[in-house]
Coordinates of C-alpha atoms and ligand atoms in Angstrom, one line a residue:
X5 CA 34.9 3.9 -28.5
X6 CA 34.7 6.4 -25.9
X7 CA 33.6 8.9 -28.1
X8 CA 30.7 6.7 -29.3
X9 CA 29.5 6.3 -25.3
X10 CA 29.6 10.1 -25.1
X11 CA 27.3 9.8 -27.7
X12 CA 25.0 7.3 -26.6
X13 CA 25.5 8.9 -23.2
X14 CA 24.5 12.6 -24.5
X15 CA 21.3 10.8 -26.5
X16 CA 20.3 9.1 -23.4
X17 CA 20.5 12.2 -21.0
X18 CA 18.5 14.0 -24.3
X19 CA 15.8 10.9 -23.8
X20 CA 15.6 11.0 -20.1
X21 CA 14.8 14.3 -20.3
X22 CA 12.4 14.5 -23.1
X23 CA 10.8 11.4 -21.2
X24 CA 11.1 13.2 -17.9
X25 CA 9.1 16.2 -19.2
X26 CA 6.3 13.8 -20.7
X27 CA 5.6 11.3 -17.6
X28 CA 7.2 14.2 -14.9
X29 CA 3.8 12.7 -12.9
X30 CA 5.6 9.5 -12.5
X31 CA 9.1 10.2 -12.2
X32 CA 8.7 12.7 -9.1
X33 CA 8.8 11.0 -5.6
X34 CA 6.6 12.2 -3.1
X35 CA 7.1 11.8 0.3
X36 CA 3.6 12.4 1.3
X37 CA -0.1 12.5 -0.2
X38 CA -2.9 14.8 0.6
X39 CA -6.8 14.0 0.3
X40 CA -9.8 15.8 1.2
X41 CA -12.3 14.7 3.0
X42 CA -15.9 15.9 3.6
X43 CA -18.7 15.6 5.8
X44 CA -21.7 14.6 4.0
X45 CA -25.4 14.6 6.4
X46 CA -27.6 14.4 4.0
X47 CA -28.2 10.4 4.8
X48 CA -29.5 9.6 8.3
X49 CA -25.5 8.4 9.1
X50 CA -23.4 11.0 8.4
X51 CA -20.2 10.2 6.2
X52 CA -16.6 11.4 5.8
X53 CA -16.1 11.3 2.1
X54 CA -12.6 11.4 0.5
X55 CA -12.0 11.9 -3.7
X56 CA -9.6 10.1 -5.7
X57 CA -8.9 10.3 -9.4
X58 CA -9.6 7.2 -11.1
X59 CA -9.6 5.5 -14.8
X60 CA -8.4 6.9 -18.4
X61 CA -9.8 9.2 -18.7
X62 CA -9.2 10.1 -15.1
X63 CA -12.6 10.8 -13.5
X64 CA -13.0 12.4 -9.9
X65 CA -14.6 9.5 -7.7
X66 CA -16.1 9.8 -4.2
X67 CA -15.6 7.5 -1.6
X68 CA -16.8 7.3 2.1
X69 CA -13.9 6.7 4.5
X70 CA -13.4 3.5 6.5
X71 CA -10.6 3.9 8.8
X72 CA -10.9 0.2 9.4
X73 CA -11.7 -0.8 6.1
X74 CA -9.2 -3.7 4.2
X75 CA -9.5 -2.5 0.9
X76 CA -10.9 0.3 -1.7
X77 CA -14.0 -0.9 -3.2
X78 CA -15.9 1.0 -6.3
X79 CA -18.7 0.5 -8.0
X80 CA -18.0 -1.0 -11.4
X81 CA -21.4 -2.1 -12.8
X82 CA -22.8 1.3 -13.3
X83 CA -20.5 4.0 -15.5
X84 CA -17.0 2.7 -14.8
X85 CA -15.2 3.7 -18.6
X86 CA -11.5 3.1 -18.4
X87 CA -8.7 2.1 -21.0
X88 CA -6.7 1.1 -18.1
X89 CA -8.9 -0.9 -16.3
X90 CA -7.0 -4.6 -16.0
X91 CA -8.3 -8.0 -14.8
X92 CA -5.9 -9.6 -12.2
X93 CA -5.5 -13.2 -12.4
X94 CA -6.5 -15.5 -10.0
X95 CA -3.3 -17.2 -8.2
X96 CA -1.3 -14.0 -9.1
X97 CA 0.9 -12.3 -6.5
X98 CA -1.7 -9.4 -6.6
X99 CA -4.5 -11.8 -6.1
X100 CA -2.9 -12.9 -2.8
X101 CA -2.6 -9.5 -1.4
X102 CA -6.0 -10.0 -0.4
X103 CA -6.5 -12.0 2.4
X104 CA -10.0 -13.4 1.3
X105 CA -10.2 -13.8 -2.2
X106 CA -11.9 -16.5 -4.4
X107 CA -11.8 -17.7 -8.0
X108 CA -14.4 -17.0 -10.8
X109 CA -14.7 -17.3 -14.3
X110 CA -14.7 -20.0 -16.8
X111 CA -11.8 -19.8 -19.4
X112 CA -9.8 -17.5 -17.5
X113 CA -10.3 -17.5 -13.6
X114 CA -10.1 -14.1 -11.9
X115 CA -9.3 -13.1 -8.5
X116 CA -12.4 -12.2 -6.9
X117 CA -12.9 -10.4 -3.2
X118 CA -16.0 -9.6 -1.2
X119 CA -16.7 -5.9 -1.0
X120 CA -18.7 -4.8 1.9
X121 CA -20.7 -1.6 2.8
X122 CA -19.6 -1.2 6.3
X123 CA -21.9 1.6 6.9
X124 CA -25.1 -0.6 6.2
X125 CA -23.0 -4.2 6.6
X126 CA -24.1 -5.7 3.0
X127 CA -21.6 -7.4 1.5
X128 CA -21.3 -8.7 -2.3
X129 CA -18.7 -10.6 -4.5
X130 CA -16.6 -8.5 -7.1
X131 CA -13.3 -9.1 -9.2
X132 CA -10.5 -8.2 -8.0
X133 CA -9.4 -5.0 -10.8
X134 CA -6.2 -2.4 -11.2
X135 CA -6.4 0.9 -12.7
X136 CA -4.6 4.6 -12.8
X137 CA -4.8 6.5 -9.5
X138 CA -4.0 9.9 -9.1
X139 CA -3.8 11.9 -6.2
X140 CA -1.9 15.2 -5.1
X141 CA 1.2 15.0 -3.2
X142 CA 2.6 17.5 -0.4
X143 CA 4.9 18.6 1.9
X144 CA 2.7 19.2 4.7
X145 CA 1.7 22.9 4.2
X146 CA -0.1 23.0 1.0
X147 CA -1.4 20.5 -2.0
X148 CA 1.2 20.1 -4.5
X149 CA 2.0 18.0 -7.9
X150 CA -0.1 15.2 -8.6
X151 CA 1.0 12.0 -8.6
X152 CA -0.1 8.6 -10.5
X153 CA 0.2 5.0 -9.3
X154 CA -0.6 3.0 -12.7
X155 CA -1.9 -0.2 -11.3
X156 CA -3.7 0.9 -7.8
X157 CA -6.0 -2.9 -6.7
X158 CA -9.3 -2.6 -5.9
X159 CA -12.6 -4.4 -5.5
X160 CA -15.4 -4.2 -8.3
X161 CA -18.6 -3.5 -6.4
X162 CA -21.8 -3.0 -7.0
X163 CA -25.4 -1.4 -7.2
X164 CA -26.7 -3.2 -4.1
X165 CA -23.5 -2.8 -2.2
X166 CA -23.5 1.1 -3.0
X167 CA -26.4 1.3 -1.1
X168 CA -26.7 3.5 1.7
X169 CA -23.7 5.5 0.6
X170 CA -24.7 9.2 0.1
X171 CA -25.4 10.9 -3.5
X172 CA -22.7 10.7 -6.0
X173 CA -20.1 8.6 -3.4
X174 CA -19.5 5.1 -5.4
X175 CA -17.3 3.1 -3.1
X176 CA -15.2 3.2 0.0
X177 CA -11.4 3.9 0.7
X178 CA -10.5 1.5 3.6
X179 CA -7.6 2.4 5.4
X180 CA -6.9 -0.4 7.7
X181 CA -4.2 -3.0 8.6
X182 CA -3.8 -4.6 4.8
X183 CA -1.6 -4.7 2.1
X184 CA -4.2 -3.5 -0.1
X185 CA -5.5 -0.5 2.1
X186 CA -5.4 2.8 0.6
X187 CA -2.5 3.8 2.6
X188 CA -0.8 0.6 2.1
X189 CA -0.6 0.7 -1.9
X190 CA 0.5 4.0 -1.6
X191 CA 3.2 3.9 0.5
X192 CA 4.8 0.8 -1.5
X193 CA 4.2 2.6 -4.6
X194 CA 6.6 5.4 -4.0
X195 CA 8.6 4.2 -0.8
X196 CA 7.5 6.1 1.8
X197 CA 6.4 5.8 5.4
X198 CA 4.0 2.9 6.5
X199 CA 2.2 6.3 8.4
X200 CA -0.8 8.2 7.8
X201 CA -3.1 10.9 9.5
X202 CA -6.4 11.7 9.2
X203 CA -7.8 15.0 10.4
X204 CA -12.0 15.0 9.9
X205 CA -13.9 18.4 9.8
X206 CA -17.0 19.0 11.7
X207 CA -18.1 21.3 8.6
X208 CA -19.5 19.9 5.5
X209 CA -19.0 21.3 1.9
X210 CA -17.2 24.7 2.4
X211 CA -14.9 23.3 5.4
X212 CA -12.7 20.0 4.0
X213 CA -11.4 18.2 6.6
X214 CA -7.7 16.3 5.1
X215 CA -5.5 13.1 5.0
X216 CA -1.7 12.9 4.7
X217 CA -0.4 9.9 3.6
X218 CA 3.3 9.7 4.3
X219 CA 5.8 11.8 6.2
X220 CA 5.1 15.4 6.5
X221 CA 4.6 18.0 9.1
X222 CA 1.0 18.6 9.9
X223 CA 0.7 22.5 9.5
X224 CA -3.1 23.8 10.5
X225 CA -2.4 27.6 10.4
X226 CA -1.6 27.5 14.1
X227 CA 1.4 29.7 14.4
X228 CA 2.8 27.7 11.8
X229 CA 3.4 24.8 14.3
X230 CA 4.0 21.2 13.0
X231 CA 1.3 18.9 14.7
X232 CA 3.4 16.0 14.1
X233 CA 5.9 17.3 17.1
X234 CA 2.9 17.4 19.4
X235 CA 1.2 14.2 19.6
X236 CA 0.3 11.9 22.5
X237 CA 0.8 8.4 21.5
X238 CA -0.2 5.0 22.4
X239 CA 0.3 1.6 21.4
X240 CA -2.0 -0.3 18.7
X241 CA -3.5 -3.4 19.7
X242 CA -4.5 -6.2 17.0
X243 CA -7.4 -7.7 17.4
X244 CA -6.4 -11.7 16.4
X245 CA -10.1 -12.3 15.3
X246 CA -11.6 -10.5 12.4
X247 CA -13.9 -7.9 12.8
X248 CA -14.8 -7.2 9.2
X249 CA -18.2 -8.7 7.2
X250 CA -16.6 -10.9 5.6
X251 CA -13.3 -12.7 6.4
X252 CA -11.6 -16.1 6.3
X253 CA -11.0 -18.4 9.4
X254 CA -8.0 -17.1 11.2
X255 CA -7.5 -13.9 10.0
X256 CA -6.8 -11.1 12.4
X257 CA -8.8 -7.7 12.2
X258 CA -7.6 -5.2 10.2
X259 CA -9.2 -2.2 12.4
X260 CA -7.5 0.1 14.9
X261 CA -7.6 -1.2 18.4
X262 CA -6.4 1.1 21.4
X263 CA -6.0 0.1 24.7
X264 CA -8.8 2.2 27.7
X265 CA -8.1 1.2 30.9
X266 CA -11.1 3.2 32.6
X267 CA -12.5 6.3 32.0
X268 CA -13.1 9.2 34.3
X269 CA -15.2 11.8 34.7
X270 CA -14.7 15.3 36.8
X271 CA -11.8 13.2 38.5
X272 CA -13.7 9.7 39.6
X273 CA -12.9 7.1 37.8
X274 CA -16.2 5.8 36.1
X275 CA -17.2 1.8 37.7
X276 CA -16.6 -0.5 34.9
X277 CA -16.8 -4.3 34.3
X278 CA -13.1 -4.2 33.4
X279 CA -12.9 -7.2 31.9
X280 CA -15.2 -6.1 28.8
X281 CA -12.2 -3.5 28.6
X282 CA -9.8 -6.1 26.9
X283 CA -9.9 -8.5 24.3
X284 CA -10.6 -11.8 24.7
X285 CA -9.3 -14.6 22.0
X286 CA -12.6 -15.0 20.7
X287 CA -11.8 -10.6 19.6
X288 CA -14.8 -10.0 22.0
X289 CA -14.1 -6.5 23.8
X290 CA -11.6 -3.7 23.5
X291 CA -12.1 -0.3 21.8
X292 CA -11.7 0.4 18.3
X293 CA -11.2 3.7 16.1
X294 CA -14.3 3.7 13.4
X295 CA -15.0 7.1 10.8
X296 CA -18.4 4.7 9.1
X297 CA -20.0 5.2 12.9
X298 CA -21.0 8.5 13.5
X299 CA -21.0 8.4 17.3
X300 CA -19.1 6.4 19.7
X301 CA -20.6 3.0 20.6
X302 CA -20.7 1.9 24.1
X303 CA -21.5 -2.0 25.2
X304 CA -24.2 -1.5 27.6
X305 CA -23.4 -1.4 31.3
X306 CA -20.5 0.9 30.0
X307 CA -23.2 3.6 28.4
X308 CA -25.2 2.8 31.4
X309 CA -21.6 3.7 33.6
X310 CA -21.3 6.4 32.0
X311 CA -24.2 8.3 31.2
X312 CA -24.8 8.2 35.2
X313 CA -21.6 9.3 35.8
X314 CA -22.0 12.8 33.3
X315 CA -25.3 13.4 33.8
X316 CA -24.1 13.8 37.9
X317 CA -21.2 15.4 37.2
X318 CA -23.0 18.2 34.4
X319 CA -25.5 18.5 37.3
X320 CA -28.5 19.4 34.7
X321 CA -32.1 17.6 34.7
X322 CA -32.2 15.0 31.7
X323 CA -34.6 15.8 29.1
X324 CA -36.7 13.0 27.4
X325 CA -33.9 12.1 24.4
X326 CA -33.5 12.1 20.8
X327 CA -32.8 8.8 19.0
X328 CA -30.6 7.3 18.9
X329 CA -29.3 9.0 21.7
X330 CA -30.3 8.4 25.6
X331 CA -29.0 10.9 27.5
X332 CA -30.1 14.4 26.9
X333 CA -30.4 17.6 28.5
X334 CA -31.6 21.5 27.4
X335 CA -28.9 23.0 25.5
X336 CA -29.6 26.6 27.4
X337 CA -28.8 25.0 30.7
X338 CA -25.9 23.7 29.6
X339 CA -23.9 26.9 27.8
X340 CA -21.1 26.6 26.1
X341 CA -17.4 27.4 26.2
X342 CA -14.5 27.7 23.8
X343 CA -14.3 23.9 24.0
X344 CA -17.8 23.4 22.6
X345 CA -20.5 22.4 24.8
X346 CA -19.7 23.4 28.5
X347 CA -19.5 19.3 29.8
X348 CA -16.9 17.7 31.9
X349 CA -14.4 16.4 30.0
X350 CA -14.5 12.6 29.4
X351 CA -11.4 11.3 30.3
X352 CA -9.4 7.9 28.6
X353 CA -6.9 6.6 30.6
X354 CA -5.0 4.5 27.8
X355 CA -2.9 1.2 28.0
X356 CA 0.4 3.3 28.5
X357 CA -1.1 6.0 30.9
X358 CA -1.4 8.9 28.3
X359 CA -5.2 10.1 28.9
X360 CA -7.1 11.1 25.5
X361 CA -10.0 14.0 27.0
X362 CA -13.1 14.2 25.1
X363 CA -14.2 17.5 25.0
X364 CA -17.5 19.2 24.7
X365 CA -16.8 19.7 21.0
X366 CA -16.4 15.7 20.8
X367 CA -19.3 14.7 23.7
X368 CA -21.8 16.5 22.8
X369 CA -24.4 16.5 20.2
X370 CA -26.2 19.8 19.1
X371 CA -29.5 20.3 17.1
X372 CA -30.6 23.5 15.1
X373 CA -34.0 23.2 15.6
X374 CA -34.5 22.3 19.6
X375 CA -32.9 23.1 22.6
X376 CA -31.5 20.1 23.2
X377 CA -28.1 18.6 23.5
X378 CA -27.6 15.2 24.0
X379 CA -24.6 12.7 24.5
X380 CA -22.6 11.9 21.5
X381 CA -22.3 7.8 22.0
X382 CA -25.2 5.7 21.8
X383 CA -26.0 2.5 24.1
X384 CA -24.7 -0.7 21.8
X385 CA -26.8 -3.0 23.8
X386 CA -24.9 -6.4 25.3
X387 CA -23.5 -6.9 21.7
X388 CA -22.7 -3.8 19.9
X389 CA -22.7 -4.1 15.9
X390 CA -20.2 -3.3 14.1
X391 CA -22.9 -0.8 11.8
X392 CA -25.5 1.5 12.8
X393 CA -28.4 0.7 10.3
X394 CA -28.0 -3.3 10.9
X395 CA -25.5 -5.9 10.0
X396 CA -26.4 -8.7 7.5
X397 CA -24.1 -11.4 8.9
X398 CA -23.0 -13.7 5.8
X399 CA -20.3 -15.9 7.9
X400 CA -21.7 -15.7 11.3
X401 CA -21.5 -13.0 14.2
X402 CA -18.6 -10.4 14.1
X403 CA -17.2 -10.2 17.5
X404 CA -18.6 -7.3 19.4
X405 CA -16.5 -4.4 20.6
X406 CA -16.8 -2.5 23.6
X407 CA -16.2 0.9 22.7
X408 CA -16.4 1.9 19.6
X409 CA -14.8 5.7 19.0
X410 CA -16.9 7.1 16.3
X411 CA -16.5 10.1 14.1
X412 CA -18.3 12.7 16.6
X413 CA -15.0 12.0 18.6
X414 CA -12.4 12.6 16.0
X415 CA -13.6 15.3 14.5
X416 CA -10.9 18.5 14.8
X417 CA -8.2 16.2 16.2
X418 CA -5.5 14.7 14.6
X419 CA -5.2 11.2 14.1
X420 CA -2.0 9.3 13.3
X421 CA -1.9 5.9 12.4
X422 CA 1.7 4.6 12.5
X423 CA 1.9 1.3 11.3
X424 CA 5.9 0.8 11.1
X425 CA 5.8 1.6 15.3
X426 CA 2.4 0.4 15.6
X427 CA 1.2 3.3 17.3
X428 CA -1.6 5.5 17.3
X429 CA -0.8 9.4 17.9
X430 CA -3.6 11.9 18.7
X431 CA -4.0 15.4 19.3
X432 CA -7.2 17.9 19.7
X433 CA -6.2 20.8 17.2
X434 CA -9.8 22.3 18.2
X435 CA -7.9 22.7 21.9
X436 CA -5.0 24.7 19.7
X437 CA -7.5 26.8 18.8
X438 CA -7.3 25.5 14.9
X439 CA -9.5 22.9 13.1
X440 CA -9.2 20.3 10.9
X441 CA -10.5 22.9 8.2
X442 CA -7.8 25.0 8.0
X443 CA -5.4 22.6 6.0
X444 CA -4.2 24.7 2.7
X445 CA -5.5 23.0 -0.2
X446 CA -4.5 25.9 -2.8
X447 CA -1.9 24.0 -4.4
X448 CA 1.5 25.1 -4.8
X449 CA 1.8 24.2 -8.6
Ligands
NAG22 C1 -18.4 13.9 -5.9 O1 -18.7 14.8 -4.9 C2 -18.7 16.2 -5.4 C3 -18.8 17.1 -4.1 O2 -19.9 16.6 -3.3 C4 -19.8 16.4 -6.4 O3 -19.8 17.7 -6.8 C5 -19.6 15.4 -7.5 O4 -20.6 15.5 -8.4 C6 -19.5 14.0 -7.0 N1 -19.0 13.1 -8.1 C7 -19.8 12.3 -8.7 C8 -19.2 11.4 -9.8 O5 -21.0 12.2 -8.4
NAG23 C1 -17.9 -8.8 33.2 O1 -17.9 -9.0 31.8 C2 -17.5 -10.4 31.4 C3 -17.4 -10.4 29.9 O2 -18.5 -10.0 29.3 C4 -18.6 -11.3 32.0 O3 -18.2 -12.6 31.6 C5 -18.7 -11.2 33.5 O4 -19.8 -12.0 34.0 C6 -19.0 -9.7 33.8 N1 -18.9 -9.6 35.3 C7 -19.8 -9.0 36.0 C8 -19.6 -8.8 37.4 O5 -20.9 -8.5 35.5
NAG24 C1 -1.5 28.3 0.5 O1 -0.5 27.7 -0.3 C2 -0.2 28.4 -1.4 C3 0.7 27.6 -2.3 O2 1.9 27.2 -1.6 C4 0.3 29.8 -1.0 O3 0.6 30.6 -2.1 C5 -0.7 30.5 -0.1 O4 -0.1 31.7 0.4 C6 -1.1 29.6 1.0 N1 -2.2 30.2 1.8 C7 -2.1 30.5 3.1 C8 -3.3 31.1 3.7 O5 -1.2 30.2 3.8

């Protein structure tokens, strides 16, 4: 008897490791992810691209970044070839992880979603689809083993949703406040922290910027220092009306929403219609965290604030501006310092007191072929859009936003979303004299 349980016992052990060496990819636990992301400007909007592996075989896909996105959305109607690729049934327990989902089909009904180009705001309907992801995992100093999650959800999309995104990028990763959200399937797949941070490079190809899914220490080659011990935080403010495309009645937004209480410039507090400052229960107002705007976004009488209140305290003459900018000036007179651009800081006096300082490097907007610098937000008008090149409404008005904080401002700092404290950490590496560049991606296997 026991003899014969040694034996099974020994012949399992044999089998578990046999199996072990085969599917090692699945079996190993990461705490954390790592993904790469790169600037792309050769559309008018520049875009943060990230790459997953997708499908059987597994295929490198591109996908531009939406830090506020719900869900991952790829283009299935043009070369998607997978073995893997499943159907998920409408009324399943999948199919209700997304929040807005429909029925289609005949025989068999699927579970069907609404994927929408944020960066141009044209939506579509797909099905709802899982297939193989693989990514590389870390421990926060380098790339290391890659790891598979079998059945990663996402949203067939199309041709004319594609649109807009640059060459060879065929969807986008959203990584907002869902269940489905990149960081979200993740995280349940192998256990780990409800956390992620996002670290965007102002370089494009040669110069990735990264993402770390998970808990690790943030290591940029800055005496070796984790980045994770260093961060200012603040709380995360929902939104209780959507701000997506598309949404259903009721539903919250999924996007990151920080509390400003005012902004100053060279010490004076900038005069501001406060109110616009906080969110209203229609989700009017507020400031939001965006990667698929290039710039910040101000609300009108804000830009207007605050363009009055730089261009005073830079104490330069204006130059006539560069679209869509408004408030320029002649880059010689203006000289720079290790900071970037030698501006007054602008100053945001958060919710909880902790004060996030634009820098030159984060203000400012450079070109190579005039001498001229201009302010990195544009003027949203009375009712800022949620996009740049113009939003298609397909369920009415989104609500507006007051400040939107756009790529330009993230760029070289270090971004923590926190979603099990709900709170946003934040921390300029380019004032560490590092960059979001100099995350090793030579992996380690
Ligand atoms: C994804 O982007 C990389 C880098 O820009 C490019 O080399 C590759 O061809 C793209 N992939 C596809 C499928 O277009
Ligand atoms: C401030 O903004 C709110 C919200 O948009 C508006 O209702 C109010 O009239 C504004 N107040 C002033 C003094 O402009
Ligand atoms: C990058 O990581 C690899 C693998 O861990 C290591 O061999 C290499 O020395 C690292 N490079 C730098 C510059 O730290």
């Amino acid at each position: 008897m026991i003899s014969s349980i040694r034996i099974i016992l020994s012949l399992g052990s044999f089998l578990l490791l046999f199996i072990s060496s085969t599917t090692a990819k699945t079996s190993f636990r990461p705490k954390a992810l790592v993904l790469p992301v790169t600037k792309d400007i050769s559309s008018s909007t520049p875009q943060y691209v990230t790459q997953i592996k997708q499908r059987t075989p597994l295929v490198t896909v591109n996908l531009t970044v939406d830090l506020g996105g719900g869900y991952v959305w790829v283009n299935c109607q043009h070369g998607y070839v997978s073995s893997t690729s499943k159907s998920v049934a409408c009324g399943s327990a999948q199919c209700s992880l997304f929040g807005s989902s429909s029925c289609s089909g005949d025989k068999v009904k699927l579970c069907g979603g609404f994927p929408s180009n944020t960066v141009t705001g044209v939506s579509t309907s797909g099905d709802v689809r899982s297939d193989v992801v693989s990514v590389e995992s870390t421990d926060g100093n380098s790339a290391g083993r890659a790891v598979t999650v079998p059945k990663f959800l996402f949203i067939c999309g199309s041709d004319v949703v594609q649109k807009g995104l640059p060459k060879g990028v065929t969807g986008m990763a959203g990584f907002g406040r869902t269940k489905v959200s990149l960081p979200s399937q993740f995280s349940s797949a192998f256990s780990f922290s409800r956390k992620f941070a996002i670290c965007l490079s102002s370089g494009t190809i040669n110069s990735k910027g990264v993402i770390i899914l998970g808990d690790a220490p943030y290591n940029f080659g800055y005496l070796n220092s984790d980045i994770s011990k260093a961060l200012n935080f603040t709380p995360l403010i929902t939104n209780p009306v959507s701000t997506a495309p598309i949404s259903s009645l009721g539903e919250p937004s999924y996007e990151y929403f920080i509390g400003v209480k005012s902004i100053v410039i060279s010490d004076k507090e900038v005069p501001l219609n406060k109110s616009l400052l906080s969110i209203n229960k229609n989700g009017v107002g507020g400031t939001k965290i965006s990667t698929v705007n290039p710039y910040g976004i101000l609300e009108t009488s804000i830009y207007k604030a605050v363009s009055k209140a730089f261009v005073k305290a830079v104490g330069v003459k204006t130059v006539s501006p560069v679209s869509p900018f408004g408030t320029c000036f002649t880059q010689h007179e203006i000289g720079s310092t290790q900071m970037g651009p030698a501006v007054p800081d602008i100053k945001l006096v958060l919710q909880n007191g902790v004060v996030w300082d634009i820098i030159g490097a984060n203000s400012m907007v450079q070109f190579s072929n005039i001498d001229v610098i201009c302010l990195g937000f544009v003027d949203g008008g009375s009712k800022p859009k949620s996009s740049q090149v113009g939003f298609i409404p397909m369920t009415g008005d989104q609500p507006t936003t007051s400040i939107t904080i756009g790529g330009l401002q993230l760029e070289n700092n270090l971004i923590q979303v926190d979603l099990a404290r709900s709170r946003l950490g934040f921390r300029s590496i380019f004032s560490d004299h590092s960059n979001c560049a100099n995350f090793n991606f030579t992996s380690s296997v």
